[in-house]
Tab-separated table of C-alpha atoms in Angstrom:
chain	number	residue	atom	x	y	z
A	1	MET	CA	-13.795	-21.614	-1.601
A	2	ILE	CA	-15.429	-21.764	1.840
A	3	ARG	CA	-18.737	-22.690	0.198
A	4	ASN	CA	-17.040	-25.542	-1.689
A	5	MET	CA	-15.382	-26.740	1.504
A	6	LYS	CA	-18.729	-26.812	3.312
A	7	ARG	CA	-20.234	-28.689	0.372
A	8	TYR	CA	-17.524	-31.321	0.436
A	9	LEU	CA	-17.762	-31.691	4.217
A	10	HIS	CA	-21.508	-32.197	3.888
A	11	ILE	CA	-20.929	-34.842	1.209
A	12	VAL	CA	-18.414	-36.651	3.453
A	13	LYS	CA	-20.968	-36.598	6.279
A	14	LEU	CA	-23.555	-38.204	4.012
A	15	PHE	CA	-21.094	-40.768	2.640
A	16	TRP	CA	-19.784	-41.859	6.013
A	17	GLY	CA	-23.159	-41.787	7.719
A	18	ALA	CA	-24.595	-44.175	5.136
A	19	ALA	CA	-21.496	-46.409	5.226
A	20	ILE	CA	-21.447	-46.719	9.015
A	21	SER	CA	-25.195	-47.421	9.138
A	22	ALA	CA	-24.750	-50.216	6.615
A	23	GLU	CA	-21.737	-51.706	8.413
A	24	LEU	CA	-23.403	-51.639	11.839
A	25	GLU	CA	-26.055	-54.050	10.612
A	26	TYR	CA	-23.405	-56.683	11.337
A	27	ARG	CA	-22.264	-55.559	14.782
A	28	ILE	CA	-20.629	-58.851	15.624
A	29	ASN	CA	-18.060	-57.967	12.968
A	30	PHE	CA	-16.832	-55.125	15.172
A	31	LEU	CA	-16.173	-57.541	18.025
A	32	LEU	CA	-14.342	-59.875	15.652
A	33	ALA	CA	-12.324	-56.957	14.292
A	34	ALA	CA	-11.402	-55.906	17.837
A	35	LEU	CA	-10.272	-59.434	18.703
A	36	SER	CA	-8.271	-59.613	15.467
A	37	SER	CA	-6.617	-56.256	16.200
A	38	LEU	CA	-5.802	-57.340	19.742
A	39	GLY	CA	-4.298	-60.569	18.438
A	40	ASN	CA	-2.155	-58.724	15.877
A	41	LEU	CA	-0.950	-56.258	18.490
A	42	THR	CA	-0.143	-59.088	20.906
A	43	GLY	CA	1.896	-60.773	18.179
A	44	SER	CA	3.774	-57.539	17.473
A	45	LEU	CA	4.486	-57.032	21.172
A	46	PHE	CA	5.765	-60.581	21.461
A	47	GLY	CA	8.028	-60.109	18.439
A	48	LEU	CA	9.436	-56.922	19.951
A	49	PHE	CA	9.826	-58.595	23.326
A	50	LEU	CA	12.030	-61.289	21.768
A	51	PHE	CA	14.597	-58.585	20.978
A	52	TYR	CA	14.460	-56.896	24.389
A	53	ARG	CA	14.099	-59.848	26.744
A	54	LYS	CA	17.874	-60.131	27.349
A	55	GLY	CA	18.686	-56.454	27.540
A	56	TYR	CA	19.248	-55.827	23.823
A	57	THR	CA	18.232	-52.374	22.526
A	58	PHE	CA	17.878	-50.858	19.059
A	59	SER	CA	20.812	-48.405	19.096
A	60	GLY	CA	19.655	-46.524	22.170
A	61	TRP	CA	15.912	-47.138	21.841
A	62	LYS	CA	14.602	-48.339	25.189
A	63	TRP	CA	11.684	-50.752	25.475
A	64	GLU	CA	9.115	-48.020	26.134
A	65	GLU	CA	10.502	-45.919	23.283
A	66	ALA	CA	10.150	-48.824	20.864
A	67	LEU	CA	6.572	-49.240	22.101
A	68	VAL	CA	5.851	-45.646	21.044
A	69	VAL	CA	6.893	-46.559	17.493
A	70	LEU	CA	4.710	-49.661	17.568
A	71	GLY	CA	1.780	-47.611	18.858
A	72	ILE	CA	2.111	-45.107	16.012
A	73	PHE	CA	2.409	-47.946	13.507
A	74	THR	CA	-0.808	-49.506	14.876
A	75	ILE	CA	-2.624	-46.159	14.589
A	76	LEU	CA	-1.585	-45.858	10.935
A	77	GLN	CA	-2.645	-49.450	10.348
A	78	GLY	CA	-6.078	-48.601	11.723
A	79	PHE	CA	-6.191	-45.439	9.614
A	80	SER	CA	-5.488	-47.516	6.509
A	81	SER	CA	-8.154	-50.095	7.368
A	82	THR	CA	-10.731	-47.434	8.186
A	83	PHE	CA	-10.262	-44.864	5.433
A	84	LEU	CA	-7.896	-46.096	2.718
A	85	ALA	CA	-8.485	-49.783	2.033
A	86	PRO	CA	-12.324	-49.577	1.790
A	87	ASN	CA	-12.082	-46.846	-0.853
A	88	LEU	CA	-8.899	-47.325	-2.813
A	89	SER	CA	-9.192	-51.096	-3.190
A	90	ARG	CA	-12.486	-50.494	-5.003
A	91	ILE	CA	-10.807	-48.477	-7.742
A	92	VAL	CA	-9.672	-51.769	-9.241
A	93	ASP	CA	-13.225	-53.149	-9.202
A	94	ARG	CA	-14.638	-49.993	-10.780
A	95	VAL	CA	-12.107	-50.136	-13.595
A	96	GLN	CA	-12.793	-53.836	-14.179
A	97	GLN	CA	-16.578	-53.460	-14.137
A	98	GLY	CA	-16.689	-50.141	-15.973
A	99	THR	CA	-18.478	-48.365	-13.112
A	100	LEU	CA	-15.724	-45.765	-12.993
A	101	ASP	CA	-17.640	-44.130	-15.856
A	102	PHE	CA	-20.424	-43.171	-13.451
A	103	VAL	CA	-17.932	-41.615	-11.034
A	104	LEU	CA	-16.356	-39.490	-13.764
A	105	LEU	CA	-19.786	-38.228	-14.845
A	106	LYS	CA	-20.673	-36.937	-11.377
A	107	PRO	CA	-20.398	-33.163	-10.732
A	108	ILE	CA	-17.709	-33.701	-8.118
A	109	ASN	CA	-13.962	-34.183	-8.066
A	110	SER	CA	-13.407	-37.833	-9.002
A	111	GLN	CA	-10.347	-38.274	-6.780
A	112	PHE	CA	-12.259	-36.948	-3.795
A	113	TRP	CA	-15.233	-39.227	-4.551
A	114	LEU	CA	-13.044	-42.311	-4.888
A	115	SER	CA	-11.108	-41.451	-1.712
A	116	ALA	CA	-13.995	-40.600	0.599
A	117	ASN	CA	-16.955	-42.581	-0.729
A	118	THR	CA	-17.049	-45.002	2.193
A	119	VAL	CA	-15.518	-45.749	5.572
A	120	SER	CA	-15.092	-48.938	7.572
A	121	PRO	CA	-15.347	-48.932	11.385
A	122	TRP	CA	-13.449	-52.234	11.586
A	123	GLY	CA	-10.116	-50.389	11.677
A	124	VAL	CA	-11.131	-48.305	14.702
A	125	PRO	CA	-9.911	-50.921	17.255
A	126	ASP	CA	-6.401	-50.603	15.792
A	127	ILE	CA	-6.549	-46.824	16.210
A	128	ILE	CA	-7.732	-47.177	19.813
A	129	PHE	CA	-5.208	-49.873	20.792
A	130	GLY	CA	-2.388	-47.982	19.074
A	131	ALA	CA	-3.271	-44.738	20.838
A	132	VAL	CA	-3.489	-46.493	24.223
A	133	LEU	CA	-0.104	-48.161	23.693
A	134	MET	CA	1.510	-44.921	22.574
A	135	LEU	CA	0.064	-42.883	25.463
A	136	TYR	CA	0.937	-45.569	28.022
A	137	SER	CA	4.552	-45.734	26.842
A	138	ALA	CA	4.887	-41.957	26.645
A	139	ASN	CA	3.491	-41.613	30.166
A	140	LYS	CA	5.997	-44.175	31.468
A	141	LEU	CA	8.776	-42.106	29.886
A	142	GLY	CA	7.495	-38.859	31.407
A	143	VAL	CA	6.868	-37.182	28.055
A	144	GLU	CA	5.817	-33.526	28.267
A	145	ILE	CA	2.244	-32.594	27.360
A	146	SER	CA	3.393	-30.287	24.548
A	147	ASN	CA	5.056	-33.223	22.787
A	148	TYR	CA	1.696	-34.961	22.422
A	149	PHE	CA	0.406	-32.054	20.335
A	150	LEU	CA	3.637	-31.706	18.361
A	151	THR	CA	3.499	-35.387	17.434
A	152	ALA	CA	0.187	-34.808	15.669
A	153	ILE	CA	1.995	-32.740	13.003
A	154	PRO	CA	4.353	-35.410	11.572
A	155	LEU	CA	1.669	-38.056	12.198
A	156	LEU	CA	-0.732	-36.096	9.981
A	157	PHE	CA	2.012	-35.750	7.368
A	158	GLY	CA	2.486	-39.518	7.521
A	159	MET	CA	-1.215	-40.127	6.933
A	160	VAL	CA	-1.199	-37.825	3.897
A	161	SER	CA	1.872	-39.582	2.482
A	162	LEU	CA	0.336	-43.001	3.066
A	163	TYR	CA	-2.903	-41.956	1.361
A	164	SER	CA	-1.063	-40.523	-1.646
A	165	ILE	CA	1.002	-43.669	-2.173
A	166	TRP	CA	-2.097	-45.873	-1.907
A	167	PHE	CA	-4.051	-43.705	-4.339
A	168	MET	CA	-1.298	-43.697	-6.957
A	169	LEU	CA	-1.081	-47.472	-6.718
A	170	GLY	CA	-4.855	-47.661	-7.148
A	171	ALA	CA	-4.641	-45.420	-10.209
A	172	THR	CA	-2.260	-47.835	-11.932
A	173	SER	CA	-5.205	-50.254	-12.248
A	174	ILE	CA	-6.206	-48.255	-15.336
A	175	TRP	CA	-3.238	-49.872	-17.090
A	176	PHE	CA	-2.711	-53.110	-15.195
A	177	VAL	CA	-6.285	-53.751	-13.917
A	178	LYS	CA	-5.330	-56.375	-11.314
A	179	ILE	CA	-2.878	-54.819	-8.857
A	180	TYR	CA	-3.771	-56.709	-5.677
A	181	ASN	CA	-0.287	-58.240	-5.513
A	182	VAL	CA	1.291	-54.791	-5.700
A	183	THR	CA	-0.762	-53.519	-2.757
A	184	GLU	CA	0.248	-56.580	-0.755
A	185	VAL	CA	3.907	-55.823	-1.495
A	186	LEU	CA	3.344	-52.279	-0.227
A	187	ARG	CA	1.716	-53.620	2.937
A	188	GLY	CA	4.726	-55.887	3.463
A	189	LEU	CA	7.174	-53.011	3.066
A	190	LEU	CA	5.196	-50.826	5.461
A	191	GLU	CA	5.460	-53.571	8.086
A	192	ALA	CA	9.018	-52.343	8.593
A	193	GLY	CA	7.482	-49.389	10.440
A	194	ARG	CA	6.764	-51.611	13.444
A	195	PHE	CA	10.332	-51.039	14.618
A	196	PRO	CA	12.532	-47.935	14.885
A	197	MET	CA	14.695	-47.371	11.810
A	198	ALA	CA	17.740	-47.866	14.052
A	199	ALA	CA	16.834	-51.560	14.134
A	200	TYR	CA	17.878	-51.985	10.513
A	201	PRO	CA	21.295	-52.003	8.785
A	202	THR	CA	22.396	-48.801	7.033
A	203	ALA	CA	21.341	-49.963	3.551
A	204	TYR	CA	17.843	-50.810	4.773
A	205	ARG	CA	17.558	-47.496	6.612
A	206	PHE	CA	18.404	-45.669	3.394
A	207	PHE	CA	15.799	-47.687	1.498
A	208	PHE	CA	13.060	-47.148	4.109
A	209	THR	CA	13.816	-43.431	4.284
A	210	PHE	CA	14.428	-42.288	0.713
A	211	ILE	CA	12.887	-45.028	-1.492
A	212	VAL	CA	9.860	-46.219	0.490
A	213	PRO	CA	9.430	-43.473	3.136
A	214	VAL	CA	8.517	-45.727	6.060
A	215	ALA	CA	10.723	-43.709	8.435
A	216	PHE	CA	8.538	-40.625	7.957
A	217	LEU	CA	5.438	-42.618	8.892
A	218	THR	CA	6.475	-43.971	12.297
A	219	THR	CA	10.017	-43.190	13.439
A	220	VAL	CA	9.891	-39.415	12.807
A	221	PRO	CA	6.612	-38.928	14.769
A	222	ALA	CA	8.026	-41.128	17.551
A	223	GLU	CA	11.178	-38.992	17.726
A	224	VAL	CA	8.996	-35.892	18.125
A	225	MET	CA	6.977	-37.592	20.858
A	226	LEU	CA	10.189	-38.427	22.711
A	227	GLY	CA	11.393	-34.839	22.500
A	228	ARG	CA	14.331	-35.449	20.192
A	229	GLY	CA	12.735	-34.637	16.865
A	230	ASP	CA	14.842	-32.703	14.380
A	231	ILE	CA	13.162	-29.788	12.605
A	232	VAL	CA	14.858	-30.917	9.377
A	233	TRP	CA	13.135	-34.311	9.519
A	234	ILE	CA	9.781	-32.768	10.452
A	235	GLY	CA	10.112	-30.310	7.578
A	236	GLY	CA	11.120	-33.173	5.309
A	237	ALA	CA	7.994	-35.100	6.340
A	238	GLY	CA	5.863	-32.063	5.474
A	239	ILE	CA	7.528	-31.526	2.091
A	240	LEU	CA	7.188	-35.227	1.291
A	241	ALA	CA	3.483	-35.239	2.208
A	242	ILE	CA	2.695	-32.176	0.089
A	243	ALA	CA	4.774	-33.447	-2.843
A	244	LEU	CA	3.097	-36.868	-2.773
A	245	LEU	CA	-0.360	-35.317	-2.487
A	246	PHE	CA	0.198	-33.155	-5.562
A	247	ALA	CA	1.815	-36.102	-7.332
A	248	SER	CA	-1.271	-38.235	-6.656
A	249	ARG	CA	-3.480	-35.514	-8.154
A	250	TYR	CA	-1.417	-35.098	-11.307
A	251	PHE	CA	-0.884	-38.840	-11.665
A	252	TRP	CA	-4.646	-39.428	-11.520
A	253	GLN	CA	-5.255	-36.833	-14.236
A	254	PHE	CA	-2.530	-38.430	-16.338
A	255	ALA	CA	-3.967	-41.934	-15.808
A	256	LEU	CA	-7.455	-40.806	-16.880
A	257	ARG	CA	-6.101	-39.987	-20.328
A	258	PHE	CA	-5.661	-43.719	-20.846
A	259	TYR	CA	-9.036	-44.760	-19.440
A	260	THR	CA	-11.203	-45.927	-22.330
A	261	SER	CA	-14.465	-46.443	-20.363
A	262	ALA	CA	-16.678	-49.505	-20.313
A	263	SER	CA	-18.383	-48.808	-23.619
A	264	SER	CA	-15.244	-48.692	-25.783
């Protein structure tokens, strides 16, 4: 098992090294990506400011506390742009062009190959800006050092959940081929994570917690950062992440039964 893990880590190193080298041939793109990320974050801050400018709060969430949520959301947005979108959006192209055949013939787990084949540095500015915003807000609130480390646990769970949902959507391209509209709908729903769940009416909170688990991506990690996280919600985030990860694995195996390859 350890030997396999080392093998896969070595493969990831080769994949990402080649991808980053190729992307850095166009270094101006990184500057443009940073400016785009800064513009998006500025727009989000302005939208949040419109709520708070006259003393309004989201059911007890102070300005700095809401900024923690926005910071975590921005980190996840950068994670998606760096690791998920470059890989999972290509599943559709491989199904359309028939190049998925070559992936399935490789002596490596196909889900791993499709999930880690490349990486894009253009999402890194979002990760940096989100982390700076989160740390700045937490420092203003006097958050304890231990909470920074505890927050990494539900944040990691959120990343696993986000990956699993994206991968299962990508796998549906075996039946529907063109699913770009579906991924855009998912992006739109995940935008709700910019604000604490307390900002939404009860029906929406239920939907963004138990139907599309946006709450587990941003609000739960923010609650842990602020020192008021509930062990039940943290445990729920962990169970959800593990369940979705296994579901993505089994769903991919199920979807492959219907893949007819390019030659048929």
